[in-house]
Tab-separated table of C-alpha atoms in Angstrom:
chain	number	residue	atom	x	y	z
A	1	MET	CA	31.022	51.395	120.801
A	2	LYS	CA	30.300	50.198	124.330
A	3	ILE	CA	32.647	51.660	126.941
A	4	THR	CA	33.472	49.177	129.652
A	5	ARG	CA	35.540	49.576	132.797
A	6	GLN	CA	38.439	47.865	131.068
A	7	THR	CA	38.225	50.366	128.208
A	8	GLN	CA	38.209	53.246	130.695
A	9	ARG	CA	41.300	51.830	132.437
A	10	LEU	CA	43.094	51.489	129.106
A	11	PHE	CA	42.114	55.034	128.181
A	12	ARG	CA	43.416	56.399	131.504
A	13	LEU	CA	46.612	54.378	131.092
A	14	GLN	CA	47.067	55.783	127.594
A	15	GLN	CA	46.546	59.312	128.943
A	16	GLY	CA	49.075	58.628	131.688
A	17	PHE	CA	51.692	57.456	129.160
A	18	PHE	CA	50.938	60.494	127.020
A	19	TYR	CA	51.521	62.944	129.883
A	20	ILE	CA	54.673	61.100	130.985
A	21	LEU	CA	56.052	61.303	127.425
A	22	LEU	CA	55.006	64.967	127.190
A	23	VAL	CA	56.809	65.867	130.434
A	24	THR	CA	59.849	63.841	129.317
A	25	VAL	CA	60.010	65.685	125.979
A	26	ILE	CA	59.643	69.067	127.740
A	27	VAL	CA	62.470	68.203	130.179
A	28	LEU	CA	64.713	67.002	127.341
A	29	LEU	CA	64.026	70.130	125.305
A	30	ALA	CA	64.761	72.306	128.332
A	31	LYS	CA	68.022	70.420	128.927
A	32	LEU	CA	68.943	70.749	125.250
A	33	SER	CA	68.212	74.487	125.254
A	34	ILE	CA	70.454	74.965	128.299
A	35	ASP	CA	73.353	72.897	126.950
A	36	THR	CA	73.149	74.156	123.357
A	37	ASN	CA	73.646	77.716	122.199
A	38	ARG	CA	73.003	78.303	118.507
A	39	GLN	CA	72.913	81.819	117.111
A	40	PHE	CA	72.025	83.031	113.625
A	41	ASP	CA	73.234	86.429	112.454
A	42	TRP	CA	71.127	87.735	109.566
A	43	THR	CA	72.464	91.319	109.615
A	44	ALA	CA	73.860	92.632	106.324
A	45	ASN	CA	77.492	92.747	107.477
A	46	ASN	CA	77.299	90.041	110.183
A	47	ARG	CA	78.037	92.574	112.905
A	48	HIS	CA	76.937	90.156	115.644
A	49	THR	CA	79.260	87.374	114.469
A	50	LEU	CA	83.045	87.118	114.506
A	51	SER	CA	84.665	87.677	111.129
A	52	GLU	CA	86.649	84.984	109.326
A	53	THR	CA	89.764	86.960	110.257
A	54	SER	CA	89.168	86.525	113.985
A	55	ILE	CA	88.027	82.906	113.694
A	56	GLN	CA	91.134	81.996	111.683
A	57	LEU	CA	93.354	83.691	114.260
A	58	LEU	CA	91.704	81.819	117.138
A	59	LYS	CA	92.337	78.520	115.356
A	60	GLU	CA	96.041	79.412	115.054
A	61	ILE	CA	96.574	80.159	118.770
A	62	ASP	CA	98.773	77.482	120.362
A	63	ASP	CA	99.530	78.923	123.811
A	64	THR	CA	97.172	80.453	126.360
A	65	ILE	CA	96.522	84.187	126.084
A	66	ASN	CA	95.405	86.070	129.203
A	67	ILE	CA	92.754	88.783	128.959
A	68	GLN	CA	92.176	90.959	132.032
A	69	VAL	CA	89.025	93.068	131.821
A	70	PHE	CA	88.905	95.997	134.234
A	71	ILE	CA	85.207	96.771	134.610
A	72	SER	CA	82.802	97.179	137.520
A	73	PRO	CA	80.015	94.589	137.934
A	74	ASN	CA	77.295	97.234	137.513
A	75	ASP	CA	78.897	99.108	134.613
A	76	GLN	CA	76.590	99.522	131.606
A	77	LEU	CA	79.263	98.150	129.241
A	78	ARG	CA	79.687	94.887	131.128
A	79	PRO	CA	76.964	92.869	129.297
A	80	ALA	CA	78.315	93.932	125.888
A	81	THR	CA	81.869	93.098	126.983
A	82	VAL	CA	80.866	89.641	128.199
A	83	GLU	CA	78.958	88.997	124.967
A	84	LEU	CA	81.927	89.982	122.774
A	85	LEU	CA	84.410	87.850	124.687
A	86	SER	CA	82.019	84.881	124.715
A	87	ARG	CA	82.099	84.934	120.909
A	88	TYR	CA	85.870	84.491	121.056
A	89	GLN	CA	85.666	81.741	123.674
A	90	ALA	CA	83.245	79.819	121.471
A	91	HIS	CA	86.076	79.196	118.983
A	92	THR	CA	89.013	78.420	121.298
A	93	ASP	CA	89.873	77.266	124.803
A	94	LYS	CA	93.167	79.179	124.767
A	95	LEU	CA	91.743	82.410	126.207
A	96	ASP	CA	91.994	82.872	129.982
A	97	ILE	CA	89.570	85.727	130.724
A	98	SER	CA	89.262	87.366	134.131
A	99	TYR	CA	87.011	90.272	135.144
A	100	ILE	CA	88.510	92.658	137.669
A	101	ASP	CA	86.637	95.346	139.602
A	102	PRO	CA	88.931	98.447	139.511
A	103	ALA	CA	87.505	99.697	142.821
A	104	PHE	CA	88.770	96.607	144.685
A	105	SER	CA	92.092	96.172	142.809
A	106	PRO	CA	93.890	99.545	143.007
A	107	ASP	CA	97.342	97.942	142.967
A	108	GLN	CA	96.690	96.190	139.655
A	109	VAL	CA	95.165	99.355	138.211
A	110	ARG	CA	98.314	101.325	139.060
A	111	ALA	CA	100.701	98.574	137.956
A	112	LEU	CA	99.054	98.209	134.536
A	113	ASN	CA	98.253	101.932	134.169
A	114	ILE	CA	94.546	101.321	133.590
A	115	GLN	CA	92.890	104.495	132.320
A	116	GLN	CA	89.184	103.724	131.881
A	117	GLN	CA	86.289	101.381	132.600
A	118	GLY	CA	86.145	98.429	130.239
A	119	GLU	CA	89.852	98.552	129.384
A	120	MET	CA	91.306	95.139	128.537
A	121	VAL	CA	94.899	93.977	128.952
A	122	VAL	CA	95.818	91.180	126.535
A	123	SER	CA	99.067	89.401	127.383
A	124	GLN	CA	101.111	86.350	126.508
A	125	GLY	CA	104.543	85.925	128.032
A	126	GLU	CA	106.308	89.286	127.919
A	127	GLN	CA	104.024	90.651	125.194
A	128	GLN	CA	101.239	92.945	126.396
A	129	GLN	CA	98.642	95.055	124.625
A	130	HIS	CA	95.924	97.387	125.949
A	131	VAL	CA	92.481	97.509	124.300
A	132	PHE	CA	90.534	100.690	124.985
A	133	ASP	CA	87.447	100.347	122.788
A	134	LEU	CA	84.901	97.552	122.709
A	135	SER	CA	85.322	96.381	119.115
A	136	GLU	CA	86.268	93.168	117.377
A	137	GLN	CA	88.868	94.949	115.261
A	138	SER	CA	90.804	96.273	118.275
A	139	LEU	CA	90.650	92.996	120.191
A	140	THR	CA	91.684	90.888	117.179
A	141	ASN	CA	94.613	93.204	116.444
A	142	ALA	CA	95.691	92.911	120.086
A	143	LEU	CA	95.581	89.109	119.869
A	144	ILE	CA	97.690	89.204	116.696
A	145	THR	CA	100.182	91.514	118.381
A	146	VAL	CA	100.752	89.345	121.463
A	147	SER	CA	100.820	86.191	119.304
A	148	ARG	CA	104.122	87.343	117.847
A	149	GLN	CA	106.843	85.491	119.685
A	150	GLN	CA	109.208	88.451	119.731
A	151	GLU	CA	109.332	92.140	118.836
A	152	GLN	CA	109.477	92.589	115.073
A	153	TRP	CA	111.382	95.683	113.947
A	154	LEU	CA	111.006	96.954	110.389
A	155	VAL	CA	113.721	99.384	109.308
A	156	PHE	CA	112.729	101.745	106.482
A	157	ILE	CA	115.653	103.346	104.672
A	158	GLU	CA	115.361	107.119	104.157
A	159	GLY	CA	117.541	109.949	102.872
A	160	HIS	CA	117.147	109.367	99.109
A	161	GLY	CA	113.655	110.737	98.491
A	162	GLU	CA	111.891	107.614	99.771
A	163	ARG	CA	108.231	107.737	100.721
A	164	SER	CA	107.545	108.985	104.240
A	165	LEU	CA	106.182	106.690	106.935
A	166	PHE	CA	104.442	109.437	108.853
A	167	GLU	CA	103.222	112.120	106.423
A	168	GLN	CA	99.547	112.154	105.437
A	169	SER	CA	100.024	112.944	101.730
A	170	ASN	CA	98.611	110.686	99.013
A	171	PHE	CA	101.928	109.063	98.163
A	172	SER	CA	103.209	108.605	101.704
A	173	LEU	CA	102.903	105.371	103.700
A	174	SER	CA	101.185	106.462	106.916
A	175	THR	CA	98.111	104.234	106.429
A	176	TRP	CA	100.274	101.168	105.897
A	177	ALA	CA	102.442	102.192	108.871
A	178	GLN	CA	99.381	102.385	111.131
A	179	GLN	CA	98.268	98.916	110.049
A	180	LEU	CA	101.735	97.492	110.705
A	181	GLN	CA	101.870	99.067	114.157
A	182	SER	CA	98.380	97.823	115.015
A	183	GLN	CA	99.595	94.290	114.260
A	184	GLY	CA	102.588	94.554	116.591
A	185	PHE	CA	105.401	95.667	114.278
A	186	LYS	CA	107.878	98.288	115.473
A	187	LEU	CA	108.841	100.800	112.771
A	188	HIS	CA	112.109	102.684	112.452
A	189	ALA	CA	113.212	105.101	109.717
A	190	GLN	CA	116.990	105.153	109.283
A	191	ASN	CA	119.390	107.313	107.287
A	192	LEU	CA	122.425	105.176	106.463
A	193	VAL	CA	124.704	108.223	106.191
A	194	LYS	CA	123.866	109.400	109.705
A	195	THR	CA	123.656	105.870	111.165
A	196	PRO	CA	125.769	103.519	109.026
A	197	GLU	CA	124.799	100.363	110.902
A	198	ILE	CA	121.655	98.281	110.580
A	199	PRO	CA	120.321	97.123	114.002
A	200	ASP	CA	120.792	93.460	114.854
A	201	ASN	CA	117.129	93.061	115.845
A	202	THR	CA	115.882	94.027	112.364
A	203	ALA	CA	113.235	91.562	111.171
A	204	ALA	CA	113.269	93.047	107.677
A	205	LEU	CA	114.769	96.011	105.843
A	206	VAL	CA	112.462	98.022	103.566
A	207	ILE	CA	113.506	100.094	100.524
A	208	THR	CA	110.673	102.193	99.067
A	209	SER	CA	111.457	103.619	95.599
A	210	PRO	CA	114.344	106.048	96.223
A	211	THR	CA	114.513	108.925	93.743
A	212	ARG	CA	118.061	110.125	94.505
A	213	ASP	CA	121.357	108.280	94.094
A	214	TRP	CA	122.748	106.108	96.851
A	215	LEU	CA	126.380	106.335	97.916
A	216	THR	CA	128.557	103.341	97.134
A	217	GLY	CA	129.102	102.792	100.841
A	218	GLU	CA	125.344	102.668	101.487
A	219	VAL	CA	124.873	99.970	98.844
A	220	ALA	CA	127.757	98.065	100.426
A	221	LEU	CA	125.980	98.225	103.804
A	222	ILE	CA	122.848	96.649	102.307
A	223	LYS	CA	124.855	93.931	100.567
A	224	ASP	CA	126.690	93.188	103.813
A	225	TYR	CA	123.336	93.010	105.640
A	226	LEU	CA	122.142	90.455	103.068
A	227	ASP	CA	125.382	88.474	103.302
A	228	GLN	CA	124.723	88.120	107.037
A	229	GLY	CA	121.276	86.616	106.397
A	230	GLY	CA	119.046	89.689	106.658
A	231	ASN	CA	115.583	89.882	105.081
A	232	LEU	CA	114.686	92.584	102.553
A	233	LEU	CA	111.558	94.120	100.998
A	234	TRP	CA	112.390	96.201	97.932
A	235	LEU	CA	109.590	98.246	96.352
A	236	ALA	CA	110.822	99.612	93.029
A	237	GLU	CA	109.550	102.043	90.381
A	238	PRO	CA	110.258	102.475	86.635
A	239	GLU	CA	112.249	105.683	87.217
A	240	GLN	CA	114.333	104.427	90.162
A	241	THR	CA	117.972	105.399	90.489
A	242	ASP	CA	120.678	103.379	88.692
A	243	SER	CA	122.872	103.520	91.794
A	244	LEU	CA	121.097	100.377	93.070
A	245	ASN	CA	122.092	98.297	90.040
A	246	ALA	CA	124.863	96.641	92.042
A	247	LEU	CA	122.296	95.505	94.600
A	248	SER	CA	119.904	94.099	91.986
A	249	GLU	CA	122.822	92.336	90.289
A	250	SER	CA	123.809	90.648	93.555
A	251	LEU	CA	120.218	89.432	93.897
A	252	GLY	CA	120.054	88.213	90.303
A	253	ILE	CA	117.150	90.473	89.303
A	254	ASP	CA	116.964	92.825	86.302
A	255	PHE	CA	114.438	95.640	85.930
A	256	VAL	CA	112.923	95.971	82.452
A	257	ALA	CA	113.166	99.558	81.203
A	258	GLY	CA	109.777	101.195	80.711
A	259	THR	CA	106.334	101.191	82.343
A	260	VAL	CA	103.967	98.215	82.293
A	261	MET	CA	100.637	99.028	80.605
A	262	ASP	CA	97.461	96.981	81.078
A	263	PRO	CA	94.365	97.452	78.861
A	264	ASN	CA	92.275	95.247	81.182
A	265	THR	CA	91.772	97.988	83.761
A	266	ALA	CA	89.144	99.489	81.442
A	267	MET	CA	86.820	96.726	82.711
A	268	LEU	CA	86.947	98.428	86.123
A	269	GLY	CA	86.192	101.836	84.667
A	270	ILE	CA	89.844	102.935	84.843
A	271	ASP	CA	90.900	104.760	81.679
A	272	ASP	CA	94.588	104.889	82.628
A	273	PRO	CA	96.426	101.758	81.357
A	274	ARG	CA	99.320	102.421	83.737
A	275	PHE	CA	97.256	100.623	86.386
A	276	VAL	CA	98.020	96.898	86.284
A	277	LEU	CA	95.612	94.210	87.472
A	278	ILE	CA	97.217	91.274	89.275
A	279	SER	CA	95.086	88.158	89.561
A	280	ASP	CA	97.756	85.529	88.841
A	281	TYR	CA	99.637	84.725	92.054
A	282	ALA	CA	102.184	81.993	92.654
A	283	ASN	CA	101.355	79.030	94.891
A	284	HIS	CA	103.021	80.733	97.832
A	285	PRO	CA	101.789	81.788	101.305
A	286	VAL	CA	101.718	85.437	100.202
A	287	GLY	CA	99.726	84.602	97.083
A	288	VAL	CA	97.297	82.401	99.019
A	289	ALA	CA	96.735	85.180	101.582
A	290	THR	CA	95.838	87.708	98.881
A	291	ALA	CA	92.153	86.961	98.483
A	292	SER	CA	91.379	88.873	95.284
A	293	VAL	CA	92.981	91.008	92.612
A	294	SER	CA	95.513	93.666	93.528
A	295	LEU	CA	96.088	96.877	91.634
A	296	LEU	CA	99.562	98.240	90.906
A	297	ALA	CA	100.192	101.703	89.459
A	298	GLU	CA	103.070	102.664	87.131
A	299	ALA	CA	104.910	99.422	87.719
A	300	THR	CA	108.168	98.082	86.326
A	301	ALA	CA	108.620	94.523	85.099
A	302	LEU	CA	111.224	92.185	86.603
A	303	GLN	CA	113.180	89.301	85.190
A	304	GLN	CA	115.728	86.882	86.556
A	305	SER	CA	119.306	87.512	85.453
A	306	GLU	CA	122.165	85.073	85.050
A	307	SER	CA	124.428	86.680	87.626
A	308	GLU	CA	126.961	84.254	89.122
A	309	SER	CA	126.709	85.934	92.525
A	310	SER	CA	123.047	84.965	92.795
A	311	GLN	CA	123.301	81.214	92.281
A	312	ASN	CA	122.470	80.369	95.913
A	313	TRP	CA	119.060	82.035	95.759
A	314	ARG	CA	115.835	80.190	94.965
A	315	TYR	CA	113.442	82.298	92.873
A	316	LEU	CA	109.667	82.275	92.650
A	317	ASN	CA	107.667	84.503	90.329
A	318	LEU	CA	105.030	85.847	92.745
A	319	LEU	CA	103.008	88.352	90.686
A	320	ASN	CA	102.144	88.073	86.999
A	321	SER	CA	100.487	90.594	84.707
A	322	GLN	CA	97.773	89.747	82.193
A	323	SER	CA	98.954	88.241	78.922
A	324	ASP	CA	97.969	91.308	76.848
A	325	ALA	CA	99.977	93.751	78.970
A	326	TRP	CA	102.992	95.436	77.450
A	327	VAL	CA	105.982	97.561	78.449
A	328	GLU	CA	105.737	101.019	76.937
A	329	SER	CA	109.110	102.227	75.661
A	330	ASN	CA	108.096	105.818	74.849
A	331	ALA	CA	107.711	108.660	77.322
A	332	ILE	CA	104.240	108.811	78.913
A	333	THR	CA	102.488	112.102	79.601
A	334	GLN	CA	98.993	112.998	80.727
A	335	GLU	CA	98.180	114.128	77.181
A	336	ASN	CA	99.131	110.892	75.420
A	337	ILE	CA	97.759	108.386	77.969
A	338	PRO	CA	94.481	107.828	76.014
A	339	LEU	CA	96.532	107.147	72.860
A	340	GLN	CA	98.754	104.478	74.369
A	341	GLN	CA	98.715	101.117	72.598
A	342	PHE	CA	101.067	98.238	71.910
A	343	ASP	CA	103.574	98.989	69.140
A	344	GLU	CA	104.895	95.858	67.456
A	345	GLY	CA	108.695	95.907	67.301
A	346	ALA	CA	109.072	98.801	69.746
A	347	ASP	CA	107.302	97.547	72.881
A	348	LEU	CA	107.655	94.271	74.776
A	349	HIS	CA	104.570	92.044	74.991
A	350	GLY	CA	103.429	90.376	78.235
A	351	PRO	CA	102.851	88.596	80.465
A	352	PHE	CA	105.473	90.011	82.820
A	353	SER	CA	106.604	89.318	86.342
A	354	LEU	CA	105.918	92.214	88.702
A	355	GLY	CA	107.214	90.569	91.840
A	356	TYR	CA	109.737	87.929	92.910
A	357	VAL	CA	110.284	86.240	96.262
A	358	LEU	CA	113.752	84.848	96.960
A	359	THR	CA	114.855	82.409	99.638
A	360	ARG	CA	118.295	81.145	100.624
A	361	GLU	CA	119.407	78.624	103.224
A	362	GLN	CA	121.576	79.971	106.041
A	363	GLN	CA	123.879	77.482	107.766
A	364	ALA	CA	124.390	79.742	110.779
A	365	GLN	CA	120.623	80.222	111.254
A	366	SER	CA	117.773	77.808	111.878
A	367	ARG	CA	115.535	79.460	109.278
A	368	ASN	CA	116.039	80.564	105.702
A	369	GLN	CA	116.710	84.058	104.437
A	370	ARG	CA	113.894	85.851	102.604
A	371	VAL	CA	113.782	88.682	100.069
A	372	ALA	CA	110.786	90.149	98.220
A	373	ILE	CA	111.193	92.490	95.233
A	374	ILE	CA	108.050	94.174	93.887
A	375	GLY	CA	108.031	96.353	90.780
A	376	ASP	CA	105.791	98.993	92.351
A	377	SER	CA	105.562	101.017	95.545
A	378	ASP	CA	102.394	102.976	94.761
A	379	PHE	CA	100.183	100.074	95.863
A	380	VAL	CA	101.171	100.647	99.530
A	381	SER	CA	100.745	104.433	99.371
A	382	ASN	CA	97.868	106.210	101.085
A	383	ALA	CA	96.185	106.818	97.731
A	384	TYR	CA	96.039	103.169	96.623
A	385	ILE	CA	96.469	100.826	99.595
A	386	GLY	CA	92.702	100.649	100.076
A	387	ASN	CA	92.126	99.444	96.498
A	388	ALA	CA	91.258	95.792	95.865
A	389	ALA	CA	93.526	93.451	97.887
A	390	ASN	CA	96.525	95.816	98.075
A	391	LEU	CA	96.526	95.932	101.879
A	392	ASP	CA	96.267	92.136	102.141
A	393	LEU	CA	99.233	91.783	99.790
A	394	ALA	CA	101.318	94.350	101.679
A	395	MET	CA	100.651	92.785	105.093
A	396	ALA	CA	101.244	89.237	103.827
A	397	LEU	CA	104.627	90.252	102.386
A	398	VAL	CA	105.776	91.706	105.708
A	399	ASN	CA	104.499	88.754	107.754
A	400	TRP	CA	106.315	86.358	105.424
A	401	LEU	CA	109.574	88.328	105.606
A	402	ALA	CA	109.307	88.433	109.417
A	403	HIS	CA	108.809	84.612	109.480
A	404	ASP	CA	105.374	84.985	111.070
A	405	ASP	CA	104.060	82.286	108.774
A	406	LYS	CA	101.002	81.413	110.861
A	407	LEU	CA	99.820	85.033	110.652
A	408	ILE	CA	100.283	85.383	106.883
A	409	LYS	CA	96.877	83.982	105.971
A	410	ILE	CA	95.045	86.140	108.509
A	411	PRO	CA	93.733	89.101	106.502
A	412	VAL	CA	93.365	92.599	107.864
A	413	LYS	CA	90.177	93.209	109.809
A	414	THR	CA	88.356	96.310	108.554
A	415	ASN	CA	85.096	97.910	109.529
A	416	VAL	CA	82.157	97.711	107.164
A	417	GLY	CA	80.150	100.875	106.675
A	418	THR	CA	76.544	100.737	107.864
A	419	GLN	CA	75.307	104.117	106.628
A	420	LEU	CA	72.842	104.383	103.736
A	421	THR	CA	73.585	107.344	101.482
A	422	LEU	CA	70.829	108.433	99.115
A	423	THR	CA	70.887	110.901	96.252
A	424	LYS	CA	68.354	113.740	96.075
A	425	ASN	CA	66.296	111.870	93.473
A	426	GLN	CA	66.250	108.693	95.576
A	427	SER	CA	65.186	110.679	98.654
A	428	LEU	CA	62.422	112.375	96.615
A	429	ILE	CA	61.110	109.032	95.331
A	430	LEU	CA	61.044	107.545	98.847
A	431	GLY	CA	59.325	110.657	100.226
A	432	LEU	CA	56.645	110.657	97.529
A	433	GLY	CA	56.173	106.926	98.001
A	434	PHE	CA	55.473	107.160	101.730
A	435	LEU	CA	53.670	110.542	101.756
A	436	VAL	CA	51.587	110.267	98.555
A	437	VAL	CA	51.618	106.895	96.813
A	438	LEU	CA	51.140	104.686	99.890
A	439	PRO	CA	48.245	106.762	101.409
A	440	LEU	CA	46.466	106.950	98.015
A	441	THR	CA	46.881	103.196	97.565
A	442	LEU	CA	45.376	102.492	100.994
A	443	LEU	CA	42.567	104.953	100.271
A	444	ALA	CA	41.805	103.246	96.950
A	445	ILE	CA	41.724	99.827	98.629
A	446	GLY	CA	39.362	101.137	101.315
A	447	LEU	CA	37.024	102.710	98.748
A	448	GLY	CA	37.032	99.488	96.751
A	449	ILE	CA	36.046	97.415	99.772
A	450	TRP	CA	33.314	99.939	100.691
A	451	TRP	CA	31.906	99.884	97.176
A	452	GLN	CA	31.815	96.100	97.050
A	453	ARG	CA	29.952	95.915	100.378
A	454	ARG	CA	27.462	98.590	99.319
A	455	ARG	CA	26.556	96.680	96.163
A	456	ARG	CA	25.632	93.694	98.273
């Protein structure tokens, strides 16, 4: 091909267009990289990405929340703090974040009682919460706390052998209490004999499986509280006292005598049929918020009665047992647990209701009255609240009773363990693999390559 001057000019023109397009593409890519921030978290537990809990909460925020971060510009925690808060800002524009240098703002430090570098003050209106550690769990809990429009007081009745809120024993409620407090609830244990008046600011009253008889006057106080539109969470047990029969009658709920037995727990490796699997939830905010199965222990079945005093209530069967569950009528001991089976004619066959939610319109109030009755209190105890979705169920019940409907579907944020625990045999196999097998394999490959080259 003969190259003429015209061909050379066309070639140079083509090169010029090519370089112009190349520079244009580079500029556009640079602009795109500046304006766009896409991150991919491939860690096992997504520790560099906000959890669904936090993202759901950020979507529910309606009013601006202020976050004041007290940290020096040169502090080593500042980059990590900025990175964490930027993850939150990526999902909402309702966070007003300001960074304050404690050295140049002593008045604010004293007024807010700031104790350390990196401390955050999360506030909305009159609600205020301090965050001391740089973690998603603490910050999300603080956002949930200040999102509550008013202080929510939960009054736990005591004095009849109820479970303790503060003891650390297996069947106490301290773990649940800590979760409630971390989400902004105020807890109060009250003996009705010593203080025969329920506070007006009570968001919900909680009865946790009393083992001793109530006085008639105490039952009357609870019934009067309900007549005035109060909310109630009642956690029952098969062996609960009969002195509360008047209360259950006024609510239109009967407790079926005996303990619910469930043979399906054997699928989970549980040999005790007194544990009941709950996977059938009603189409209700509490049921929707409970992501998976919950596990009740030594539960009692409930059924709706025909009491005339309960006609104003609307009932919803919240929790249902499996269809092959039964109510054991005979006494259960540790010795005869493996022998338990359904006896035709003596035992009642399932499915059974293990929880009801009741609502009633209140003319004097702008919102309805709510009651939840669950046939078990073990599921919120320290021993069992970590099983399955028990904690989600417990928190959703309280949020619903406190009318914090937008927070019901926000599950509890928990930390995921990152440690790898190996048995002695697994450690031995890994050690032999790296110290013996791998070197011998490399040696064999090297000898093979040497032998092949020598034969050439």
